[in-house]
Amino acid sequence: MTNVQQLRKRTGEQSDQVSTTNLESKNESKKLKKTSSLSSIGTTILITLVWITILFFGASYLITETWAWGYRGKWTNINNYIPKKQLVFSEEQLIRYDGSNPNLPIYLAVDGDVFDVTEGRGWYGQGGSYNHFAGKDAARAYVTGCFEDHLTHDLRGLSDAQVKGIETWKQFYKNHHTYYKIGTVLHGPIDSSTPIPPDCKKSTPQKPKTKN
């Protein structure tokens, strides 16, 4: 091979290398532009969602003076989003939270489930209309309205409708905008020889109430 041929061969190889390098550079540039474009679209979508959220809650507060268009329930209760270890109480432990000590929260139980009703201290604290429910499981009284003899978890003798009524009360506390479930209370077995709580002569109708 002559010197001229060798020179042409080297020149051709160098030209191929330059072409390959230019092609790789162009491909890399296209990838960068595509990535940049996708990132820009993602940022735009995120900003749009943030503004929609701000407008949604802002309009709600301006129109209804609430952040959720007047809705008040479990989904607006911040306590339902904070992970908490569920507590287990004995009856003796639960009675400490009957509202008599202003430094302690107020708990009540309905058919074994314990709820924190501290935000309703005006209702459940000392002197409150529902203080008789605090610090105990008075499930029976919720559906009989007998607040002297039926402040007990003993459900013997209740009708199917009354038992369903107790479940309704449990859902009331679970779905409340300030109250929330914190655990359970353990009850000992009820002696079958113990008399069923007698019907009271005067009952007080009850229905779920919230304090504004």
JSON list of C-alpha atoms in Angstrom, two decimals:
[
{"chain": "A", "resi": 1, "resn": "MET", "atom": "CA", "xyz": [0.00, 0.00, 0.00]},
{"chain": "A", "resi": 2, "resn": "THR", "atom": "CA", "xyz": [1.40, 3.33, -1.04]},
{"chain": "A", "resi": 3, "resn": "ASN", "atom": "CA", "xyz": [1.78, 6.28, 1.24]},
{"chain": "A", "resi": 4, "resn": "VAL", "atom": "CA", "xyz": [-1.09, 8.03, -0.50]},
{"chain": "A", "resi": 5, "resn": "GLN", "atom": "CA", "xyz": [-3.40, 5.07, 0.05]},
{"chain": "A", "resi": 6, "resn": "GLN", "atom": "CA", "xyz": [-2.42, 4.84, 3.70]},
{"chain": "A", "resi": 7, "resn": "LEU", "atom": "CA", "xyz": [-3.11, 8.56, 4.13]},
{"chain": "A", "resi": 8, "resn": "ARG", "atom": "CA", "xyz": [-6.52, 8.22, 2.50]},
{"chain": "A", "resi": 9, "resn": "LYS", "atom": "CA", "xyz": [-7.35, 5.27, 4.76]},
{"chain": "A", "resi": 10, "resn": "ARG", "atom": "CA", "xyz": [-6.41, 7.18, 7.92]},
{"chain": "A", "resi": 11, "resn": "THR", "atom": "CA", "xyz": [-8.37, 10.20, 6.72]},
{"chain": "A", "resi": 12, "resn": "GLY", "atom": "CA", "xyz": [-11.43, 8.02, 6.08]},
{"chain": "A", "resi": 13, "resn": "GLU", "atom": "CA", "xyz": [-11.20, 6.44, 9.55]},
{"chain": "A", "resi": 14, "resn": "GLN", "atom": "CA", "xyz": [-10.92, 9.84, 11.20]},
{"chain": "A", "resi": 15, "resn": "SER", "atom": "CA", "xyz": [-13.91, 11.07, 9.19]},
{"chain": "A", "resi": 16, "resn": "ASP", "atom": "CA", "xyz": [-15.97, 8.04, 10.35]},
{"chain": "A", "resi": 17, "resn": "GLN", "atom": "CA", "xyz": [-15.00, 8.72, 13.94]},
{"chain": "A", "resi": 18, "resn": "VAL", "atom": "CA", "xyz": [-16.03, 12.36, 13.66]},
{"chain": "A", "resi": 19, "resn": "SER", "atom": "CA", "xyz": [-19.37, 11.35, 12.11]},
{"chain": "A", "resi": 20, "resn": "THR", "atom": "CA", "xyz": [-19.99, 8.82, 14.89]},
{"chain": "A", "resi": 21, "resn": "THR", "atom": "CA", "xyz": [-19.14, 11.41, 17.55]},
{"chain": "A", "resi": 22, "resn": "ASN", "atom": "CA", "xyz": [-21.47, 13.97, 15.96]},
{"chain": "A", "resi": 23, "resn": "LEU", "atom": "CA", "xyz": [-24.30, 11.41, 15.81]},
{"chain": "A", "resi": 24, "resn": "GLU", "atom": "CA", "xyz": [-23.84, 10.47, 19.46]},
{"chain": "A", "resi": 25, "resn": "SER", "atom": "CA", "xyz": [-23.78, 14.15, 20.41]},
{"chain": "A", "resi": 26, "resn": "LYS", "atom": "CA", "xyz": [-27.03, 14.77, 18.52]},
{"chain": "A", "resi": 27, "resn": "ASN", "atom": "CA", "xyz": [-28.71, 11.77, 20.20]},
{"chain": "A", "resi": 28, "resn": "GLU", "atom": "CA", "xyz": [-27.58, 12.94, 23.63]},
{"chain": "A", "resi": 29, "resn": "SER", "atom": "CA", "xyz": [-28.89, 16.42, 22.89]},
{"chain": "A", "resi": 30, "resn": "LYS", "atom": "CA", "xyz": [-32.27, 14.99, 21.90]},
{"chain": "A", "resi": 31, "resn": "LYS", "atom": "CA", "xyz": [-32.44, 12.97, 25.14]},
{"chain": "A", "resi": 32, "resn": "LEU", "atom": "CA", "xyz": [-31.63, 16.05, 27.20]},
{"chain": "A", "resi": 33, "resn": "LYS", "atom": "CA", "xyz": [-34.31, 18.08, 25.42]},
{"chain": "A", "resi": 34, "resn": "LYS", "atom": "CA", "xyz": [-36.88, 15.29, 25.94]},
{"chain": "A", "resi": 35, "resn": "THR", "atom": "CA", "xyz": [-36.00, 15.00, 29.65]},
{"chain": "A", "resi": 36, "resn": "SER", "atom": "CA", "xyz": [-36.17, 18.77, 30.05]},
{"chain": "A", "resi": 37, "resn": "SER", "atom": "CA", "xyz": [-39.55, 18.84, 28.31]},
{"chain": "A", "resi": 38, "resn": "LEU", "atom": "CA", "xyz": [-40.98, 16.11, 30.56]},
{"chain": "A", "resi": 39, "resn": "SER", "atom": "CA", "xyz": [-39.63, 17.85, 33.66]},
{"chain": "A", "resi": 40, "resn": "SER", "atom": "CA", "xyz": [-41.24, 21.12, 32.54]},
{"chain": "A", "resi": 41, "resn": "ILE", "atom": "CA", "xyz": [-44.59, 19.40, 31.99]},
{"chain": "A", "resi": 42, "resn": "GLY", "atom": "CA", "xyz": [-44.40, 17.75, 35.43]},
{"chain": "A", "resi": 43, "resn": "THR", "atom": "CA", "xyz": [-43.61, 21.08, 37.09]},
{"chain": "A", "resi": 44, "resn": "THR", "atom": "CA", "xyz": [-46.51, 22.77, 35.30]},
{"chain": "A", "resi": 45, "resn": "ILE", "atom": "CA", "xyz": [-48.93, 20.04, 36.40]},
{"chain": "A", "resi": 46, "resn": "LEU", "atom": "CA", "xyz": [-47.70, 20.27, 40.00]},
{"chain": "A", "resi": 47, "resn": "ILE", "atom": "CA", "xyz": [-48.05, 24.06, 40.09]},
{"chain": "A", "resi": 48, "resn": "THR", "atom": "CA", "xyz": [-51.55, 23.78, 38.58]},
{"chain": "A", "resi": 49, "resn": "LEU", "atom": "CA", "xyz": [-52.62, 21.26, 41.23]},
{"chain": "A", "resi": 50, "resn": "VAL", "atom": "CA", "xyz": [-51.26, 23.47, 44.01]},
{"chain": "A", "resi": 51, "resn": "TRP", "atom": "CA", "xyz": [-53.24, 26.46, 42.73]},
{"chain": "A", "resi": 52, "resn": "ILE", "atom": "CA", "xyz": [-56.40, 24.38, 42.33]},
{"chain": "A", "resi": 53, "resn": "THR", "atom": "CA", "xyz": [-56.03, 23.20, 45.94]},
{"chain": "A", "resi": 54, "resn": "ILE", "atom": "CA", "xyz": [-55.49, 26.76, 47.20]},
{"chain": "A", "resi": 55, "resn": "LEU", "atom": "CA", "xyz": [-58.50, 28.04, 45.25]},
{"chain": "A", "resi": 56, "resn": "PHE", "atom": "CA", "xyz": [-60.67, 25.13, 46.45]},
{"chain": "A", "resi": 57, "resn": "PHE", "atom": "CA", "xyz": [-60.02, 25.69, 50.14]},
{"chain": "A", "resi": 58, "resn": "GLY", "atom": "CA", "xyz": [-59.88, 29.48, 49.80]},
{"chain": "A", "resi": 59, "resn": "ALA", "atom": "CA", "xyz": [-63.27, 29.63, 48.10]},
{"chain": "A", "resi": 60, "resn": "SER", "atom": "CA", "xyz": [-64.68, 27.24, 50.70]},
{"chain": "A", "resi": 61, "resn": "TYR", "atom": "CA", "xyz": [-63.59, 29.48, 53.56]},
{"chain": "A", "resi": 62, "resn": "LEU", "atom": "CA", "xyz": [-64.85, 32.66, 51.86]},
{"chain": "A", "resi": 63, "resn": "ILE", "atom": "CA", "xyz": [-68.27, 31.16, 51.12]},
{"chain": "A", "resi": 64, "resn": "THR", "atom": "CA", "xyz": [-68.92, 28.87, 54.11]},
{"chain": "A", "resi": 65, "resn": "GLU", "atom": "CA", "xyz": [-66.32, 30.07, 56.65]},
{"chain": "A", "resi": 66, "resn": "THR", "atom": "CA", "xyz": [-65.10, 26.48, 56.82]},
{"chain": "A", "resi": 67, "resn": "TRP", "atom": "CA", "xyz": [-62.21, 24.84, 54.96]},
{"chain": "A", "resi": 68, "resn": "ALA", "atom": "CA", "xyz": [-64.25, 21.90, 53.63]},
{"chain": "A", "resi": 69, "resn": "TRP", "atom": "CA", "xyz": [-67.46, 23.48, 52.30]},
{"chain": "A", "resi": 70, "resn": "GLY", "atom": "CA", "xyz": [-69.34, 23.02, 55.55]},
{"chain": "A", "resi": 71, "resn": "TYR", "atom": "CA", "xyz": [-68.42, 19.37, 55.99]},
{"chain": "A", "resi": 72, "resn": "ARG", "atom": "CA", "xyz": [-67.53, 18.37, 59.55]},
{"chain": "A", "resi": 73, "resn": "GLY", "atom": "CA", "xyz": [-66.73, 14.72, 60.13]},
{"chain": "A", "resi": 74, "resn": "LYS", "atom": "CA", "xyz": [-63.97, 12.16, 60.50]},
{"chain": "A", "resi": 75, "resn": "TRP", "atom": "CA", "xyz": [-62.16, 13.36, 57.36]},
{"chain": "A", "resi": 76, "resn": "THR", "atom": "CA", "xyz": [-61.67, 16.84, 58.85]},
{"chain": "A", "resi": 77, "resn": "ASN", "atom": "CA", "xyz": [-60.52, 15.46, 62.20]},
{"chain": "A", "resi": 78, "resn": "ILE", "atom": "CA", "xyz": [-56.73, 15.78, 62.28]},
{"chain": "A", "resi": 79, "resn": "ASN", "atom": "CA", "xyz": [-56.52, 13.08, 64.95]},
{"chain": "A", "resi": 80, "resn": "ASN", "atom": "CA", "xyz": [-57.58, 10.47, 62.41]},
{"chain": "A", "resi": 81, "resn": "TYR", "atom": "CA", "xyz": [-54.43, 11.15, 60.39]},
{"chain": "A", "resi": 82, "resn": "ILE", "atom": "CA", "xyz": [-51.98, 10.92, 63.29]},
{"chain": "A", "resi": 83, "resn": "PRO", "atom": "CA", "xyz": [-50.84, 7.32, 63.94]},
{"chain": "A", "resi": 84, "resn": "LYS", "atom": "CA", "xyz": [-51.54, 6.42, 67.56]},
{"chain": "A", "resi": 85, "resn": "LYS", "atom": "CA", "xyz": [-51.12, 3.23, 69.52]},
{"chain": "A", "resi": 86, "resn": "GLN", "atom": "CA", "xyz": [-54.53, 2.01, 70.65]},
{"chain": "A", "resi": 87, "resn": "LEU", "atom": "CA", "xyz": [-54.74, 1.85, 74.44]},
{"chain": "A", "resi": 88, "resn": "VAL", "atom": "CA", "xyz": [-56.30, -0.88, 76.56]},
{"chain": "A", "resi": 89, "resn": "PHE", "atom": "CA", "xyz": [-58.03, 0.13, 79.82]},
{"chain": "A", "resi": 90, "resn": "SER", "atom": "CA", "xyz": [-59.42, -1.67, 82.77]},
{"chain": "A", "resi": 91, "resn": "GLU", "atom": "CA", "xyz": [-62.64, -0.26, 84.23]},
{"chain": "A", "resi": 92, "resn": "GLU", "atom": "CA", "xyz": [-60.64, 1.08, 87.17]},
{"chain": "A", "resi": 93, "resn": "GLN", "atom": "CA", "xyz": [-58.21, 2.88, 84.86]},
{"chain": "A", "resi": 94, "resn": "LEU", "atom": "CA", "xyz": [-60.95, 4.37, 82.69]},
{"chain": "A", "resi": 95, "resn": "ILE", "atom": "CA", "xyz": [-62.75, 6.02, 85.59]},
{"chain": "A", "resi": 96, "resn": "ARG", "atom": "CA", "xyz": [-59.75, 8.33, 86.14]},
{"chain": "A", "resi": 97, "resn": "TYR", "atom": "CA", "xyz": [-60.74, 10.15, 82.93]},
{"chain": "A", "resi": 98, "resn": "ASP", "atom": "CA", "xyz": [-64.24, 11.16, 84.03]},
{"chain": "A", "resi": 99, "resn": "GLY", "atom": "CA", "xyz": [-63.65, 14.90, 83.68]},
{"chain": "A", "resi": 100, "resn": "SER", "atom": "CA", "xyz": [-63.13, 15.56, 87.39]},
{"chain": "A", "resi": 101, "resn": "ASN", "atom": "CA", "xyz": [-59.44, 16.36, 86.85]},
{"chain": "A", "resi": 102, "resn": "PRO", "atom": "CA", "xyz": [-58.99, 19.32, 84.48]},
{"chain": "A", "resi": 103, "resn": "ASN", "atom": "CA", "xyz": [-55.42, 18.22, 83.78]},
{"chain": "A", "resi": 104, "resn": "LEU", "atom": "CA", "xyz": [-56.50, 14.89, 82.31]},
{"chain": "A", "resi": 105, "resn": "PRO", "atom": "CA", "xyz": [-58.34, 14.19, 79.05]},
{"chain": "A", "resi": 106, "resn": "ILE", "atom": "CA", "xyz": [-61.93, 12.97, 79.14]},
{"chain": "A", "resi": 107, "resn": "TYR", "atom": "CA", "xyz": [-62.68, 9.48, 77.91]},
{"chain": "A", "resi": 108, "resn": "LEU", "atom": "CA", "xyz": [-65.88, 7.50, 77.58]},
{"chain": "A", "resi": 109, "resn": "ALA", "atom": "CA", "xyz": [-66.65, 4.05, 76.27]},
{"chain": "A", "resi": 110, "resn": "VAL", "atom": "CA", "xyz": [-69.46, 2.60, 74.22]},
{"chain": "A", "resi": 111, "resn": "ASP", "atom": "CA", "xyz": [-69.73, -1.19, 74.11]},
{"chain": "A", "resi": 112, "resn": "GLY", "atom": "CA", "xyz": [-66.01, -1.67, 74.69]},
{"chain": "A", "resi": 113, "resn": "ASP", "atom": "CA", "xyz": [-64.67, 1.10, 72.42]},
{"chain": "A", "resi": 114, "resn": "VAL", "atom": "CA", "xyz": [-63.03, 4.07, 74.19]},
{"chain": "A", "resi": 115, "resn": "PHE", "atom": "CA", "xyz": [-63.24, 7.57, 72.73]},
{"chain": "A", "resi": 116, "resn": "ASP", "atom": "CA", "xyz": [-61.47, 10.82, 73.56]},
{"chain": "A", "resi": 117, "resn": "VAL", "atom": "CA", "xyz": [-64.14, 13.52, 74.04]},
{"chain": "A", "resi": 118, "resn": "THR", "atom": "CA", "xyz": [-61.88, 16.11, 75.65]},
{"chain": "A", "resi": 119, "resn": "GLU", "atom": "CA", "xyz": [-62.87, 18.70, 73.04]},
{"chain": "A", "resi": 120, "resn": "GLY", "atom": "CA", "xyz": [-66.42, 18.41, 74.34]},
{"chain": "A", "resi": 121, "resn": "ARG", "atom": "CA", "xyz": [-65.47, 19.23, 77.93]},
{"chain": "A", "resi": 122, "resn": "GLY", "atom": "CA", "xyz": [-68.46, 21.57, 78.11]},
{"chain": "A", "resi": 123, "resn": "TRP", "atom": "CA", "xyz": [-70.70, 18.55, 77.58]},
{"chain": "A", "resi": 124, "resn": "TYR", "atom": "CA", "xyz": [-68.76, 15.76, 79.28]},
{"chain": "A", "resi": 125, "resn": "GLY", "atom": "CA", "xyz": [-66.78, 17.60, 81.98]},
{"chain": "A", "resi": 126, "resn": "GLN", "atom": "CA", "xyz": [-67.88, 18.27, 85.55]},
{"chain": "A", "resi": 127, "resn": "GLY", "atom": "CA", "xyz": [-71.31, 19.91, 85.50]},
{"chain": "A", "resi": 128, "resn": "GLY", "atom": "CA", "xyz": [-71.85, 19.06, 81.83]},
{"chain": "A", "resi": 129, "resn": "SER", "atom": "CA", "xyz": [-75.09, 17.58, 80.56]},
{"chain": "A", "resi": 130, "resn": "TYR", "atom": "CA", "xyz": [-73.40, 14.29, 79.58]},
{"chain": "A", "resi": 131, "resn": "ASN", "atom": "CA", "xyz": [-70.89, 13.99, 82.41]},
{"chain": "A", "resi": 132, "resn": "HIS", "atom": "CA", "xyz": [-72.60, 10.79, 83.54]},
{"chain": "A", "resi": 133, "resn": "PHE", "atom": "CA", "xyz": [-71.14, 9.07, 80.45]},
{"chain": "A", "resi": 134, "resn": "ALA", "atom": "CA", "xyz": [-67.53, 10.08, 81.17]},
{"chain": "A", "resi": 135, "resn": "GLY", "atom": "CA", "xyz": [-65.04, 7.61, 82.60]},
{"chain": "A", "resi": 136, "resn": "LYS", "atom": "CA", "xyz": [-67.17, 4.54, 82.03]},
{"chain": "A", "resi": 137, "resn": "ASP", "atom": "CA", "xyz": [-68.86, 2.28, 79.51]},
{"chain": "A", "resi": 138, "resn": "ALA", "atom": "CA", "xyz": [-72.53, 3.23, 79.84]},
{"chain": "A", "resi": 139, "resn": "ALA", "atom": "CA", "xyz": [-73.63, 1.65, 76.56]},
{"chain": "A", "resi": 140, "resn": "ARG", "atom": "CA", "xyz": [-77.03, 0.59, 77.89]},
{"chain": "A", "resi": 141, "resn": "ALA", "atom": "CA", "xyz": [-78.03, 4.11, 78.90]},
{"chain": "A", "resi": 142, "resn": "TYR", "atom": "CA", "xyz": [-77.37, 5.44, 75.39]},
{"chain": "A", "resi": 143, "resn": "VAL", "atom": "CA", "xyz": [-80.43, 3.60, 74.08]},
{"chain": "A", "resi": 144, "resn": "THR", "atom": "CA", "xyz": [-82.66, 3.42, 77.15]},
{"chain": "A", "resi": 145, "resn": "GLY", "atom": "CA", "xyz": [-82.22, 6.99, 78.39]},
{"chain": "A", "resi": 146, "resn": "CYS", "atom": "CA", "xyz": [-82.02, 5.72, 81.98]},
{"chain": "A", "resi": 147, "resn": "PHE", "atom": "CA", "xyz": [-79.15, 7.69, 83.44]},
{"chain": "A", "resi": 148, "resn": "GLU", "atom": "CA", "xyz": [-79.45, 6.42, 87.01]},
{"chain": "A", "resi": 149, "resn": "ASP", "atom": "CA", "xyz": [-79.75, 2.65, 86.73]},
{"chain": "A", "resi": 150, "resn": "HIS", "atom": "CA", "xyz": [-78.44, 1.92, 83.22]},
{"chain": "A", "resi": 151, "resn": "LEU", "atom": "CA", "xyz": [-74.95, 3.42, 83.28]},
{"chain": "A", "resi": 152, "resn": "THR", "atom": "CA", "xyz": [-73.52, -0.01, 82.51]},
{"chain": "A", "resi": 153, "resn": "HIS", "atom": "CA", "xyz": [-72.12, -2.05, 79.63]},
{"chain": "A", "resi": 154, "resn": "ASP", "atom": "CA", "xyz": [-74.64, -4.82, 80.43]},
{"chain": "A", "resi": 155, "resn": "LEU", "atom": "CA", "xyz": [-76.73, -5.22, 77.26]},
{"chain": "A", "resi": 156, "resn": "ARG", "atom": "CA", "xyz": [-78.80, -8.20, 78.38]},
{"chain": "A", "resi": 157, "resn": "GLY", "atom": "CA", "xyz": [-82.50, -7.88, 77.63]},
{"chain": "A", "resi": 158, "resn": "LEU", "atom": "CA", "xyz": [-82.16, -5.16, 74.99]},
{"chain": "A", "resi": 159, "resn": "SER", "atom": "CA", "xyz": [-84.08, -5.48, 71.74]},
{"chain": "A", "resi": 160, "resn": "ASP", "atom": "CA", "xyz": [-82.38, -5.87, 68.37]},
{"chain": "A", "resi": 161, "resn": "ALA", "atom": "CA", "xyz": [-83.31, -2.27, 67.57]},
{"chain": "A", "resi": 162, "resn": "GLN", "atom": "CA", "xyz": [-81.67, -1.05, 70.76]},
{"chain": "A", "resi": 163, "resn": "VAL", "atom": "CA", "xyz": [-78.49, -3.00, 70.05]},
{"chain": "A", "resi": 164, "resn": "LYS", "atom": "CA", "xyz": [-78.39, -1.41, 66.58]},
{"chain": "A", "resi": 165, "resn": "GLY", "atom": "CA", "xyz": [-78.86, 1.94, 68.28]},
{"chain": "A", "resi": 166, "resn": "ILE", "atom": "CA", "xyz": [-75.70, 1.38, 70.31]},
{"chain": "A", "resi": 167, "resn": "GLU", "atom": "CA", "xyz": [-73.79, 0.75, 67.08]},
{"chain": "A", "resi": 168, "resn": "THR", "atom": "CA", "xyz": [-75.16, 4.04, 65.76]},
{"chain": "A", "resi": 169, "resn": "TRP", "atom": "CA", "xyz": [-73.70, 5.81, 68.79]},
{"chain": "A", "resi": 170, "resn": "LYS", "atom": "CA", "xyz": [-70.34, 4.17, 68.23]},
{"chain": "A", "resi": 171, "resn": "GLN", "atom": "CA", "xyz": [-70.34, 5.41, 64.65]},
{"chain": "A", "resi": 172, "resn": "PHE", "atom": "CA", "xyz": [-71.28, 8.88, 65.89]},
{"chain": "A", "resi": 173, "resn": "TYR", "atom": "CA", "xyz": [-68.10, 9.09, 67.95]},
{"chain": "A", "resi": 174, "resn": "LYS", "atom": "CA", "xyz": [-65.94, 7.42, 65.31]},
{"chain": "A", "resi": 175, "resn": "ASN", "atom": "CA", "xyz": [-67.08, 9.84, 62.61]},
{"chain": "A", "resi": 176, "resn": "HIS", "atom": "CA", "xyz": [-67.06, 12.97, 64.76]},
{"chain": "A", "resi": 177, "resn": "HIS", "atom": "CA", "xyz": [-65.06, 16.03, 63.70]},
{"chain": "A", "resi": 178, "resn": "THR", "atom": "CA", "xyz": [-63.31, 16.33, 67.08]},
{"chain": "A", "resi": 179, "resn": "TYR", "atom": "CA", "xyz": [-63.85, 13.10, 69.03]},
{"chain": "A", "resi": 180, "resn": "TYR", "atom": "CA", "xyz": [-61.91, 9.96, 68.09]},
{"chain": "A", "resi": 181, "resn": "LYS", "atom": "CA", "xyz": [-61.28, 6.39, 69.16]},
{"chain": "A", "resi": 182, "resn": "ILE", "atom": "CA", "xyz": [-58.23, 5.81, 71.36]},
{"chain": "A", "resi": 183, "resn": "GLY", "atom": "CA", "xyz": [-58.63, 2.17, 72.44]},
{"chain": "A", "resi": 184, "resn": "THR", "atom": "CA", "xyz": [-60.77, -0.36, 74.25]},
{"chain": "A", "resi": 185, "resn": "VAL", "atom": "CA", "xyz": [-61.87, -1.18, 77.79]},
{"chain": "A", "resi": 186, "resn": "LEU", "atom": "CA", "xyz": [-61.82, -4.69, 79.18]},
{"chain": "A", "resi": 187, "resn": "HIS", "atom": "CA", "xyz": [-64.88, -5.89, 81.09]},
{"chain": "A", "resi": 188, "resn": "GLY", "atom": "CA", "xyz": [-65.10, -8.91, 83.30]},
{"chain": "A", "resi": 189, "resn": "PRO", "atom": "CA", "xyz": [-67.76, -11.52, 82.56]},
{"chain": "A", "resi": 190, "resn": "ILE", "atom": "CA", "xyz": [-71.26, -10.67, 83.75]},
{"chain": "A", "resi": 191, "resn": "ASP", "atom": "CA", "xyz": [-72.56, -13.14, 86.31]},
{"chain": "A", "resi": 192, "resn": "SER", "atom": "CA", "xyz": [-75.62, -14.79, 84.81]},
{"chain": "A", "resi": 193, "resn": "SER", "atom": "CA", "xyz": [-77.27, -14.75, 88.22]},
{"chain": "A", "resi": 194, "resn": "THR", "atom": "CA", "xyz": [-77.06, -10.96, 88.36]},
{"chain": "A", "resi": 195, "resn": "PRO", "atom": "CA", "xyz": [-80.48, -9.39, 87.69]},
{"chain": "A", "resi": 196, "resn": "ILE", "atom": "CA", "xyz": [-80.93, -7.56, 84.40]},
{"chain": "A", "resi": 197, "resn": "PRO", "atom": "CA", "xyz": [-81.09, -3.80, 85.00]},
{"chain": "A", "resi": 198, "resn": "PRO", "atom": "CA", "xyz": [-84.79, -2.95, 85.48]},
{"chain": "A", "resi": 199, "resn": "ASP", "atom": "CA", "xyz": [-86.63, -0.60, 83.18]},
{"chain": "A", "resi": 200, "resn": "CYS", "atom": "CA", "xyz": [-86.63, 2.91, 84.55]},
{"chain": "A", "resi": 201, "resn": "LYS", "atom": "CA", "xyz": [-89.85, 4.80, 85.08]},
{"chain": "A", "resi": 202, "resn": "LYS", "atom": "CA", "xyz": [-88.57, 7.95, 83.47]},
{"chain": "A", "resi": 203, "resn": "SER", "atom": "CA", "xyz": [-86.15, 7.93, 80.58]},
{"chain": "A", "resi": 204, "resn": "THR", "atom": "CA", "xyz": [-84.48, 10.87, 78.87]},
{"chain": "A", "resi": 205, "resn": "PRO", "atom": "CA", "xyz": [-84.46, 10.82, 75.06]},
{"chain": "A", "resi": 206, "resn": "GLN", "atom": "CA", "xyz": [-80.98, 11.17, 73.66]},
{"chain": "A", "resi": 207, "resn": "LYS", "atom": "CA", "xyz": [-79.63, 11.90, 70.22]},
{"chain": "A", "resi": 208, "resn": "PRO", "atom": "CA", "xyz": [-76.11, 12.64, 68.99]},
{"chain": "A", "resi": 209, "resn": "LYS", "atom": "CA", "xyz": [-75.19, 16.26, 69.65]},
{"chain": "A", "resi": 210, "resn": "THR", "atom": "CA", "xyz": [-72.12, 18.27, 68.82]},
{"chain": "A", "resi": 211, "resn": "LYS", "atom": "CA", "xyz": [-70.82, 21.43, 70.35]},
{"chain": "A", "resi": 212, "resn": "ASN", "atom": "CA", "xyz": [-70.12, 24.28, 67.98]}
]
